[in-house]
Amino acid sequence: MATAASDDSEVAVLKFADGREHRIKIVKPTFGDDVFLDIRDLHAKTGCFTFDPGFTSTGSCMSAITFIDGPKGICLYRGYPVQELVERAQALEAAYLLLVGELPNPKQLEQFRGEIQKEMLIHEKIKAMFNTFTINAHPMAIMVAVVGALSCVFSELDPANELHRNLACIRLIAKVPVLACMAYKSSIGQPIMYPRTDLSFAENFLYMMFATPMEDYKVNPVAAKAVNAFMILHMDHEQNASTSTVRIAGSSQANPYACIAAGVACLWGPAHGGANEAVIEMLEQIGTKENVAQFVEDVKNKKEGVRLMGFGHRVYKNYDPRARVMKKMVAEVLAELGVVDPLLGVANELEKIALEDDYFIKRKLYPNVDYYSGIMLRALGIPTSMFTVMFAMSRTVGWVSQWNEMVSEGQMKIGRPRQLYVGTPQREYSCVITEPEVDNLSQAEASNCCLFGQTSGASGQEHAARSATSMKVKKASSFKMVVPDVSTR
Ligand SMILES: CC(C)(COP(=O)(O)OP(=O)(O)OC[C@H]1O[C@@H](n2cnc3c(N)ncnc32)[C@H](O)[C@@H]1OP(=O)(O)O)[C@@H](O)C(=O)NCCC(=O)NCCS
């Protein structure tokens, strides 16, 4: 990896009120206008920490995988604009690019495809897990469990060994889409369909989702092109919440399959990958174009915390380039499939009104990748609950590439931020209850104890009465440590 440049003449000086000075090195990336203050020695030299909840001003690592220019609306994978890759590359080519660093030649691509295909089978023990989930379990809940369970099957792994690392990355890229489709098939009670070696990555996804053993299934090329585009657009996005989660989990040298499961969990939330599902729910609630203006008013008034889902981004302060591609794809796919979706009209009207409104202009809120993707997936017949799962299977490529980069580049300092403590100062320990359980105490007995920290105004008895009646008292027994009986293990 080319390292970021720092020039000794370029420093920032931090001046304290007591006259102390601390010189901070300025570091610049290999591309782009961002400027970083290297504060790695700040605490050692000054005793100070920085305070940055949500990491709005913090770079957590060096990476050569994805570049984003938020103000200009640029997204590059290993230097290539993402929209060009969508137009010209197959999903597996983009995956190879992100993982290895260069586009593959035809021979390398064939070899990569073969390696992926070899790893698409799922261990029968993992497959058996699908029978244990409740029928209406959200497929993302299932994904968190089954991706994590891969670490049971592939527990032997030496992260220092390049071959081991590559194999883990290949396995995850190969298996997560299969697990995703298994989650769907089992949720609708249909038999699981295994992938076919004669189909492309995107075609296989559609085959595993929609084929049944009853009849031949022909993959629609329009749908395959749309899935290919979706996969590429979602593969990586530098240090977003789920990727940072994977890196932090990996920094403890945890098993990579477990790290990716942590990424899946983080992605699920509506502020992140769950937004594509939330956009459709929002558009359905709005219902018709006539209701758009009122909805925008509600958003501006922050009525019940309502947000315009699929709008806004921590980094993009301009139109998300992925959203631009997605908007074009939606129109093409709907036209080619002959699908008329009234939600597209609602979405277009909502975008138009929002982009002309001062609230959104001032805050630089534009559509992000999730705004239009759901409408395209609906047109392909993909159920809403699978939208975020599709995001997860695509982002798996980025997660493993980032994990592999972190481990191979030796950027393994454990992620361990500090906090600005705002709790109680040190105090004396006064009373502990162990037996009998609090619920069984008489008021007189309880009055001798201080469960919640006695307030100066309340007597012991008043406090006990409150504890025993209106408040839910935590049973002392619930704090007991359970020591397993070794003889029964
Ligand atoms: C993506 C997102 C989490 C980024 O959040 P962030 O960078 O932390 O920005 P903030 O939440 O601090 O928002 C800054 C301001 O814009 C407003 N804002 C941000 N996104 C908004 C949205 N989608 N709708 C309405 N207002 C929004 C906030 O209310 C805040 O306004 P204020 O200054 O009056 O308090 C946020 O834009 C969001 O929730 N978007 C909707 C969910 C979504 O589409 N997620 C997918 C991202 S790819």
Coordinates of C-alpha atoms and ligand atoms in Angstrom, one line a residue:
M1 CA 0.0 0.0 0.0
A2 CA 1.3 3.5 -0.8
T3 CA 1.5 5.4 2.4
A4 CA 0.0 8.7 3.2
A5 CA 2.4 11.6 2.8
S6 CA 3.6 13.8 5.7
D7 CA 6.0 16.6 5.5
D8 CA 7.9 17.8 8.6
S9 CA 7.3 21.4 7.6
E10 CA 3.5 20.9 7.7
V11 CA 2.4 20.9 11.3
A12 CA -0.5 22.2 13.3
V13 CA 0.3 23.6 16.7
L14 CA -2.0 23.0 19.6
K15 CA -1.7 25.8 22.3
F16 CA -2.9 25.3 25.8
A17 CA -3.9 28.1 28.1
D18 CA -1.0 27.3 30.4
G19 CA 1.5 28.1 27.6
R20 CA 2.2 24.4 26.6
E21 CA 2.4 23.7 22.9
H22 CA 2.0 20.4 21.0
R23 CA 3.0 20.1 17.4
I24 CA 0.7 17.8 15.4
K25 CA 1.9 16.3 12.1
I26 CA -0.3 16.9 9.1
V27 CA -0.9 13.9 6.9
K28 CA -2.3 13.9 3.4
P29 CA -3.9 11.0 1.5
T30 CA -2.4 9.8 -1.8
F31 CA -5.5 11.2 -3.6
G32 CA -8.1 13.8 -2.7
D33 CA -8.2 17.0 -0.7
D34 CA -8.7 15.7 2.8
V35 CA -6.2 16.7 5.5
F36 CA -5.6 14.6 8.6
L37 CA -4.0 15.6 11.9
D38 CA -1.9 12.7 13.2
I39 CA -2.8 12.7 16.9
R40 CA -1.5 9.3 17.7
D41 CA 1.0 10.7 20.2
L42 CA -1.5 13.3 21.6
H43 CA -2.3 11.5 24.9
A44 CA 1.3 10.3 25.5
K45 CA 2.7 13.9 25.0
T46 CA -0.1 16.0 26.5
G47 CA -2.3 13.7 28.6
C48 CA -5.4 14.7 26.5
F49 CA -7.9 12.7 24.6
T50 CA -10.0 13.8 21.7
F51 CA -13.8 13.7 22.0
D52 CA -15.6 12.7 18.8
P53 CA -18.8 10.7 19.2
G54 CA -19.9 9.1 16.0
F55 CA -16.4 9.6 14.6
T56 CA -17.4 12.6 12.6
S57 CA -13.8 14.0 12.4
T58 CA -11.8 10.8 12.9
G59 CA -9.9 8.6 10.5
S60 CA -9.6 5.1 12.0
C61 CA -7.2 3.4 9.6
M62 CA -5.2 3.7 6.3
S63 CA -6.9 2.0 3.4
A64 CA -6.2 1.7 -0.3
I65 CA -9.6 0.1 -1.3
T66 CA -12.3 2.7 -1.7
F67 CA -12.1 6.4 -2.1
I68 CA -15.0 8.8 -1.5
D69 CA -15.1 12.5 -2.1
G70 CA -18.2 13.6 -0.3
P71 CA -18.5 17.2 -1.5
K72 CA -17.9 16.2 -5.1
G73 CA -20.0 13.0 -5.0
I74 CA -17.2 10.6 -6.2
C75 CA -16.8 7.0 -5.3
L76 CA -13.9 4.9 -6.6
Y77 CA -13.1 1.2 -6.1
R78 CA -9.3 0.9 -6.3
G79 CA -9.3 4.0 -8.4
Y80 CA -12.1 3.1 -10.8
P81 CA -15.4 5.1 -10.7
V82 CA -18.1 2.8 -9.4
Q83 CA -20.5 3.7 -12.2
E84 CA -18.0 2.5 -14.8
L85 CA -17.7 -0.8 -13.1
V86 CA -21.4 -1.2 -13.0
E87 CA -21.6 -0.6 -16.7
R88 CA -18.7 -2.8 -17.7
A89 CA -17.8 -5.4 -15.1
Q90 CA -19.3 -8.6 -13.7
A91 CA -19.8 -8.8 -10.0
L92 CA -17.0 -11.3 -9.6
E93 CA -14.5 -9.0 -11.5
A94 CA -15.4 -6.2 -9.1
A95 CA -15.0 -8.5 -6.1
Y96 CA -11.5 -9.6 -7.4
L97 CA -10.6 -5.9 -7.9
L98 CA -11.6 -5.0 -4.3
L99 CA -9.9 -8.0 -2.7
V100 CA -6.7 -8.2 -4.8
G101 CA -6.3 -4.6 -5.9
E102 CA -6.3 -4.9 -9.7
L103 CA -8.8 -6.0 -12.3
P104 CA -8.3 -9.7 -13.2
N105 CA -7.2 -10.8 -16.6
P106 CA -9.4 -13.5 -18.2
K107 CA -7.3 -16.4 -16.8
Q108 CA -7.3 -14.9 -13.3
L109 CA -11.0 -14.3 -13.4
E110 CA -11.7 -17.9 -14.5
Q111 CA -9.5 -19.2 -11.6
F112 CA -11.3 -16.9 -9.2
R113 CA -14.7 -18.0 -10.4
G114 CA -13.6 -21.7 -9.9
E115 CA -12.4 -21.0 -6.4
I116 CA -15.7 -19.3 -5.5
Q117 CA -17.8 -22.1 -7.1
K118 CA -15.9 -24.7 -5.1
E119 CA -16.8 -23.0 -1.9
M120 CA -20.5 -22.4 -2.5
L121 CA -21.6 -25.6 -0.8
I122 CA -22.9 -25.2 2.7
H123 CA -22.0 -27.6 5.5
E124 CA -25.1 -29.8 6.3
K125 CA -24.9 -28.8 10.0
I126 CA -25.3 -25.2 9.0
K127 CA -28.1 -26.1 6.6
A128 CA -29.8 -27.9 9.5
M129 CA -29.9 -24.6 11.5
F130 CA -32.5 -23.2 9.1
N131 CA -35.1 -25.7 10.5
T132 CA -34.7 -24.1 13.9
F133 CA -35.7 -20.5 13.2
T134 CA -39.3 -19.4 13.6
I135 CA -41.2 -19.3 10.3
N136 CA -41.5 -15.5 10.3
A137 CA -38.0 -14.7 11.5
H138 CA -36.5 -11.7 9.7
P139 CA -33.9 -13.0 7.2
M140 CA -31.3 -10.6 8.7
A141 CA -31.8 -12.2 12.1
I142 CA -31.2 -15.6 10.4
M143 CA -28.1 -14.2 8.6
V144 CA -26.5 -12.9 11.9
A145 CA -26.8 -16.4 13.3
V146 CA -25.8 -18.5 10.3
V147 CA -22.8 -16.3 9.2
G148 CA -21.5 -16.4 12.7
A149 CA -22.1 -20.2 12.8
L150 CA -19.6 -20.6 9.9
S151 CA -16.9 -19.9 12.5
C152 CA -17.9 -23.3 14.1
V153 CA -17.1 -25.1 10.9
F154 CA -14.0 -23.1 10.0
S155 CA -12.5 -22.5 13.4
E156 CA -9.0 -23.5 12.5
L157 CA -7.4 -20.4 11.0
D158 CA -4.1 -18.7 11.3
P159 CA -4.6 -15.0 10.4
A160 CA -0.9 -14.6 9.9
N161 CA -1.0 -17.2 7.0
E162 CA -1.9 -15.5 3.7
L163 CA -3.4 -18.7 2.3
H164 CA -5.7 -19.1 5.3
R165 CA -6.8 -15.5 5.0
N166 CA -7.5 -15.8 1.3
L167 CA -9.5 -18.9 1.8
A168 CA -11.6 -17.3 4.5
C169 CA -12.3 -14.3 2.1
I170 CA -13.2 -16.6 -0.8
R171 CA -15.5 -18.8 1.4
L172 CA -17.4 -15.8 2.7
I173 CA -17.9 -14.3 -0.7
A174 CA -19.1 -17.7 -2.0
K175 CA -21.2 -18.8 0.9
V176 CA -23.0 -15.6 2.1
P177 CA -25.3 -15.3 -1.0
V178 CA -26.1 -19.0 -0.7
L179 CA -27.0 -18.5 3.0
A180 CA -29.0 -15.4 2.1
C181 CA -31.2 -17.4 -0.4
M182 CA -31.5 -20.3 2.1
A183 CA -32.8 -17.8 4.6
Y184 CA -35.5 -16.7 2.1
K185 CA -36.4 -20.2 0.9
S186 CA -36.7 -21.5 4.5
S187 CA -38.8 -18.5 5.5
I188 CA -41.4 -19.3 2.8
G189 CA -41.2 -23.1 3.4
Q190 CA -39.7 -23.9 0.0
P191 CA -36.9 -26.4 -0.7
I192 CA -33.4 -24.9 -0.7
M193 CA -31.9 -24.5 -4.2
Y194 CA -28.1 -24.9 -4.6
P195 CA -26.2 -22.7 -7.0
R196 CA -25.2 -23.9 -10.5
T197 CA -21.7 -23.8 -11.9
D198 CA -23.0 -22.7 -15.3
L199 CA -24.5 -19.4 -14.0
S200 CA -22.9 -16.1 -13.2
F201 CA -22.8 -14.8 -9.6
A202 CA -25.8 -12.6 -10.2
E203 CA -27.7 -15.2 -12.1
N204 CA -27.1 -17.7 -9.4
F205 CA -28.6 -15.4 -6.8
L206 CA -31.9 -15.2 -8.9
Y207 CA -31.8 -18.9 -9.5
M208 CA -31.4 -19.7 -5.8
M209 CA -34.2 -17.2 -4.9
F210 CA -36.8 -18.2 -7.5
A211 CA -36.2 -21.7 -8.9
T212 CA -37.9 -24.7 -7.5
P213 CA -37.1 -28.4 -8.1
M214 CA -40.5 -28.6 -10.0
E215 CA -39.6 -26.9 -13.2
D216 CA -36.9 -25.3 -15.3
Y217 CA -36.1 -21.8 -14.3
K218 CA -34.7 -19.4 -16.9
V219 CA -32.9 -16.4 -15.5
N220 CA -34.2 -13.1 -17.0
P221 CA -31.2 -11.3 -18.4
V222 CA -32.7 -7.9 -17.4
A223 CA -33.0 -9.1 -13.8
A224 CA -29.5 -10.5 -13.9
K225 CA -28.1 -7.2 -15.1
A226 CA -30.0 -5.4 -12.3
V227 CA -28.7 -7.7 -9.6
N228 CA -25.2 -7.5 -11.0
A229 CA -25.4 -3.7 -10.8
F230 CA -26.9 -3.8 -7.3
M231 CA -24.1 -6.1 -6.1
I232 CA -21.3 -3.9 -7.5
L233 CA -22.8 -0.7 -6.1
H234 CA -23.1 -2.1 -2.6
M235 CA -19.7 -3.9 -2.4
D236 CA -17.7 -1.4 -0.5
H237 CA -17.9 2.1 0.9
E238 CA -14.8 2.7 3.0
Q239 CA -15.1 3.0 6.8
N240 CA -18.9 3.0 7.2
A241 CA -20.5 1.7 10.4
S242 CA -20.6 -2.0 9.5
T243 CA -17.1 -2.0 7.9
S244 CA -15.7 -0.3 11.0
T245 CA -17.5 -2.9 13.1
V246 CA -15.8 -5.7 11.1
R247 CA -12.4 -4.0 11.6
I248 CA -12.9 -3.5 15.3
A249 CA -14.0 -7.1 15.8
G250 CA -11.0 -8.2 13.7
S251 CA -8.6 -6.1 15.6
S252 CA -9.0 -8.4 18.6
Q253 CA -7.9 -11.3 16.3
A254 CA -11.3 -12.8 16.4
N255 CA -12.3 -15.4 13.8
P256 CA -13.2 -13.7 10.5
Y257 CA -16.5 -15.4 10.1
A258 CA -17.6 -14.1 13.5
C259 CA -16.3 -10.6 12.5
I260 CA -18.4 -10.6 9.3
A261 CA -21.5 -11.7 11.4
A262 CA -20.8 -8.6 13.5
G263 CA -20.9 -6.6 10.3
V264 CA -24.2 -8.1 9.3
A265 CA -25.7 -7.1 12.7
C266 CA -24.5 -3.5 12.3
L267 CA -25.8 -3.3 8.7
W268 CA -29.3 -4.3 9.8
G269 CA -30.2 -0.9 11.3
P270 CA -32.4 1.6 9.4
A271 CA -29.7 4.3 9.6
H272 CA -27.4 2.0 7.6
G273 CA -28.3 -1.0 5.4
G274 CA -31.8 -1.3 6.7
A275 CA -32.7 2.0 5.0
N276 CA -33.6 0.3 1.7
E277 CA -36.4 -1.6 3.5
A278 CA -37.4 1.5 5.4
V279 CA -37.7 3.6 2.2
I280 CA -40.3 1.2 0.8
E281 CA -42.2 1.3 4.1
M282 CA -42.1 5.1 4.0
L283 CA -43.3 5.3 0.4
E284 CA -46.1 2.9 1.1
Q285 CA -47.2 5.0 4.1
I286 CA -47.1 8.2 2.0
G287 CA -49.2 6.3 -0.6
T288 CA -49.9 8.9 -3.3
K289 CA -48.1 12.0 -4.7
E290 CA -50.8 14.2 -3.1
N291 CA -49.5 13.2 0.4
V292 CA -45.9 14.1 -0.4
A293 CA -46.0 17.7 0.6
Q294 CA -47.5 16.9 4.1
F295 CA -44.9 14.2 4.6
V296 CA -42.1 16.7 3.8
E297 CA -43.6 19.1 6.3
D298 CA -43.6 16.3 9.0
V299 CA -40.0 15.6 8.3
K300 CA -39.0 19.2 8.6
N301 CA -41.0 19.5 11.8
K302 CA -39.2 16.3 13.0
K303 CA -42.7 15.0 13.9
E304 CA -42.2 11.9 16.0
G305 CA -38.6 11.8 14.7
V306 CA -39.7 11.0 11.2
R307 CA -36.8 11.2 8.6
L308 CA -36.8 11.1 4.9
M309 CA -35.4 7.6 4.5
G310 CA -32.9 7.1 1.7
F311 CA -31.8 10.7 2.1
G312 CA -28.6 12.1 3.7
H313 CA -25.2 10.6 4.2
R314 CA -22.3 11.2 6.6
V315 CA -19.8 11.7 3.8
Y316 CA -21.8 12.7 0.7
K317 CA -22.8 16.3 0.8
N318 CA -23.8 16.0 -2.8
Y319 CA -25.8 13.5 -4.9
D320 CA -24.5 10.0 -4.0
P321 CA -23.0 8.7 -7.3
R322 CA -24.4 5.3 -6.5
A323 CA -27.9 6.8 -6.2
R324 CA -27.5 8.4 -9.6
V325 CA -26.8 5.0 -11.2
M326 CA -29.6 3.4 -9.2
K327 CA -32.1 6.0 -10.4
K328 CA -31.2 5.3 -14.0
M329 CA -31.3 1.5 -13.5
V330 CA -34.8 1.7 -11.9
A331 CA -36.3 3.5 -14.8
E332 CA -34.6 1.0 -17.3
V333 CA -35.5 -2.1 -15.4
L334 CA -39.2 -1.1 -14.8
A335 CA -39.5 -0.2 -18.5
E336 CA -37.8 -3.4 -19.8
L337 CA -39.8 -5.7 -17.5
G338 CA -43.0 -3.7 -18.2
V339 CA -43.6 -3.1 -14.5
V340 CA -45.6 -0.1 -13.4
D341 CA -45.0 0.7 -9.8
P342 CA -46.9 3.7 -8.3
L343 CA -44.2 4.0 -5.6
L344 CA -41.8 5.3 -8.3
G345 CA -44.0 8.3 -8.9
V346 CA -44.2 8.9 -5.2
A347 CA -40.4 8.6 -4.9
N348 CA -39.8 11.0 -7.8
E349 CA -42.2 13.6 -6.4
L350 CA -40.7 13.3 -2.9
E351 CA -37.1 13.7 -4.3
K352 CA -38.2 16.8 -6.4
I353 CA -39.9 18.5 -3.5
A354 CA -37.1 17.7 -1.0
L355 CA -34.3 18.9 -3.3
E356 CA -36.0 22.3 -3.8
D357 CA -36.7 22.8 -0.1
D358 CA -34.5 24.9 2.1
Y359 CA -34.4 22.3 5.0
F360 CA -32.7 19.8 2.7
I361 CA -30.6 22.3 0.8
K362 CA -29.1 23.8 4.0
R363 CA -28.3 20.4 5.4
K364 CA -27.0 19.1 2.1
L365 CA -29.3 16.1 2.1
Y366 CA -29.5 14.2 -1.2
P367 CA -30.8 10.8 -2.2
N368 CA -28.4 8.0 -1.2
V369 CA -28.0 4.5 -2.7
D370 CA -30.9 3.2 -0.7
Y371 CA -33.5 5.6 -2.1
Y372 CA -34.2 3.9 -5.4
S373 CA -32.8 0.4 -4.9
G374 CA -35.9 -1.0 -3.2
I375 CA -38.1 0.0 -6.1
M376 CA -35.8 -1.9 -8.5
L377 CA -35.7 -5.0 -6.3
R378 CA -39.5 -4.9 -6.0
A379 CA -39.8 -5.0 -9.7
L380 CA -37.6 -8.1 -9.7
G381 CA -40.1 -9.8 -7.3
I382 CA -37.7 -9.6 -4.3
P383 CA -39.5 -9.3 -1.0
T384 CA -38.8 -6.3 1.1
S385 CA -37.4 -8.3 3.9
M386 CA -34.6 -9.5 1.6
F387 CA -33.4 -6.0 0.6
T388 CA -30.9 -5.6 3.5
V389 CA -29.8 -9.2 3.1
M390 CA -28.9 -8.5 -0.5
F391 CA -26.9 -5.5 0.8
A392 CA -25.1 -7.8 3.3
M393 CA -24.2 -10.4 0.7
S394 CA -22.8 -7.6 -1.6
R395 CA -21.0 -5.8 1.2
T396 CA -19.4 -9.0 2.3
V397 CA -16.9 -8.4 -0.5
G398 CA -15.9 -5.1 1.1
W399 CA -15.9 -6.5 4.6
V400 CA -13.5 -9.3 3.8
S401 CA -11.3 -7.0 1.6
Q402 CA -11.0 -4.5 4.5
W403 CA -10.4 -7.3 7.1
N404 CA -7.7 -8.8 4.9
E405 CA -6.1 -5.4 4.3
M406 CA -6.0 -4.7 8.0
V407 CA -4.5 -8.1 8.9
S408 CA -2.0 -8.2 6.0
E409 CA -0.8 -4.6 6.5
G410 CA -0.2 -5.2 10.2
Q411 CA -2.8 -2.6 11.2
M412 CA -3.8 -4.7 14.0
K413 CA -3.7 -2.3 16.9
I414 CA -6.8 -3.3 18.9
G415 CA -9.7 -0.7 18.5
R416 CA -10.2 0.7 21.9
P417 CA -11.6 4.2 22.1
R418 CA -11.9 6.2 25.3
Q419 CA -15.0 7.8 26.9
L420 CA -15.8 11.1 28.5
Y421 CA -17.1 9.8 31.9
V422 CA -20.2 11.6 33.1
G423 CA -21.2 9.2 35.9
T424 CA -21.0 9.3 39.7
P425 CA -17.6 10.1 41.3
Q426 CA -16.0 7.4 43.5
R427 CA -18.2 6.5 46.5
E428 CA -18.3 4.1 49.4
Y429 CA -19.9 0.6 49.1
S430 CA -22.6 0.4 51.8
C431 CA -24.8 -2.7 51.6
V432 CA -25.3 -5.9 49.7
I433 CA -28.2 -8.3 49.6
T434 CA -27.7 -11.8 48.6
E435 CA -30.2 -14.0 50.4
P436 CA -33.2 -14.2 50.7
E437 CA -34.3 -12.6 47.4
V438 CA -35.5 -9.0 47.6
D439 CA -39.1 -9.9 46.6
N440 CA -39.3 -12.1 49.6
L441 CA -38.1 -9.4 52.1
S442 CA -40.5 -7.8 54.5
Q443 CA -40.7 -4.1 54.4
A444 CA -38.8 -3.9 57.8
E445 CA -36.0 -6.1 56.4
A446 CA -35.8 -4.1 53.2
S447 CA -35.7 -0.8 55.0
N448 CA -32.3 -1.7 56.3
C449 CA -31.0 -2.0 52.8
C450 CA -30.1 0.6 50.2
L451 CA -30.9 -0.8 46.8
F452 CA -31.0 2.3 44.6
G453 CA -28.9 4.7 46.6
Q454 CA -30.9 6.3 49.4
T455 CA -32.1 9.8 48.7
S456 CA -31.6 12.2 51.5
G457 CA -35.3 13.0 51.8
A458 CA -36.6 9.4 52.0
S459 CA -36.4 7.3 55.2
G460 CA -35.3 3.7 54.9
Q461 CA -38.9 2.6 55.3
E462 CA -40.3 5.0 52.7
H463 CA -37.6 3.8 50.3
A464 CA -38.3 0.2 51.0
A465 CA -42.0 0.7 50.5
R466 CA -41.4 2.3 47.2
S467 CA -39.0 -0.5 46.3
A468 CA -41.5 -3.2 47.2
T469 CA -44.5 -1.7 45.5
S470 CA -44.1 0.7 42.6
M471 CA -40.6 -0.1 41.4
K472 CA -39.4 -3.2 39.8
V473 CA -36.8 -4.5 42.2
K474 CA -33.9 -6.4 40.7
K475 CA -33.6 -9.7 42.4
A476 CA -30.2 -10.2 44.0
S477 CA -30.2 -13.7 42.6
S478 CA -30.1 -12.4 39.1
F479 CA -26.6 -11.1 39.7
K480 CA -25.3 -14.4 40.8
M481 CA -22.7 -15.9 38.7
V482 CA -23.6 -19.3 37.3
V483 CA -20.8 -21.8 37.6
P484 CA -21.4 -24.8 35.3
D485 CA -21.4 -28.2 36.8
V486 CA -18.3 -29.6 35.2
S487 CA -19.4 -33.2 35.8
T488 CA -22.4 -32.8 33.4
R489 CA -20.4 -31.2 30.6
Ligands
LIG1 C1 -27.3 8.7 6.9 C2 -27.5 9.5 8.2 C3 -27.6 8.5 9.4 C4 -26.3 10.4 8.4 O1 -26.4 11.0 9.6 P1 -25.4 12.1 10.2 O2 -24.3 12.3 9.3 O3 -25.1 11.7 11.6 O4 -26.3 13.4 10.2 P2 -27.2 13.9 11.4 O5 -28.1 12.8 11.8 O6 -26.4 14.6 12.4 O7 -28.1 15.0 10.6 C5 -27.7 16.3 10.4 C6 -29.0 17.1 10.2 O8 -29.7 16.7 9.1 C7 -30.9 16.2 9.4 N1 -31.1 14.9 8.7 C8 -30.2 14.0 8.3 N2 -30.7 13.1 7.6 C9 -32.0 13.4 7.4 C10 -33.1 12.7 6.8 N3 -32.9 11.6 6.1 N4 -34.3 13.3 6.8 C11 -34.5 14.4 7.5 N5 -33.5 15.1 8.2 C12 -32.3 14.5 8.1 C13 -30.9 15.9 10.9 O9 -32.1 15.9 11.5 C14 -30.0 17.0 11.4 O10 -30.7 18.2 11.4 P3 -30.5 19.2 12.6 O11 -29.2 19.9 12.4 O12 -31.7 20.2 12.5 O13 -30.6 18.4 13.9 C15 -28.8 10.3 8.2 O14 -28.7 11.2 7.1 C16 -30.1 9.5 8.1 O15 -30.6 9.1 9.1 N6 -30.6 9.2 6.9 C17 -31.7 8.4 6.7 C18 -31.4 6.9 6.8 C19 -30.6 6.5 5.5 O16 -31.1 6.7 4.4 N7 -29.6 5.8 5.8 C20 -28.7 5.2 4.7 C21 -27.4 5.9 4.6 S1 -26.6 5.2 3.2

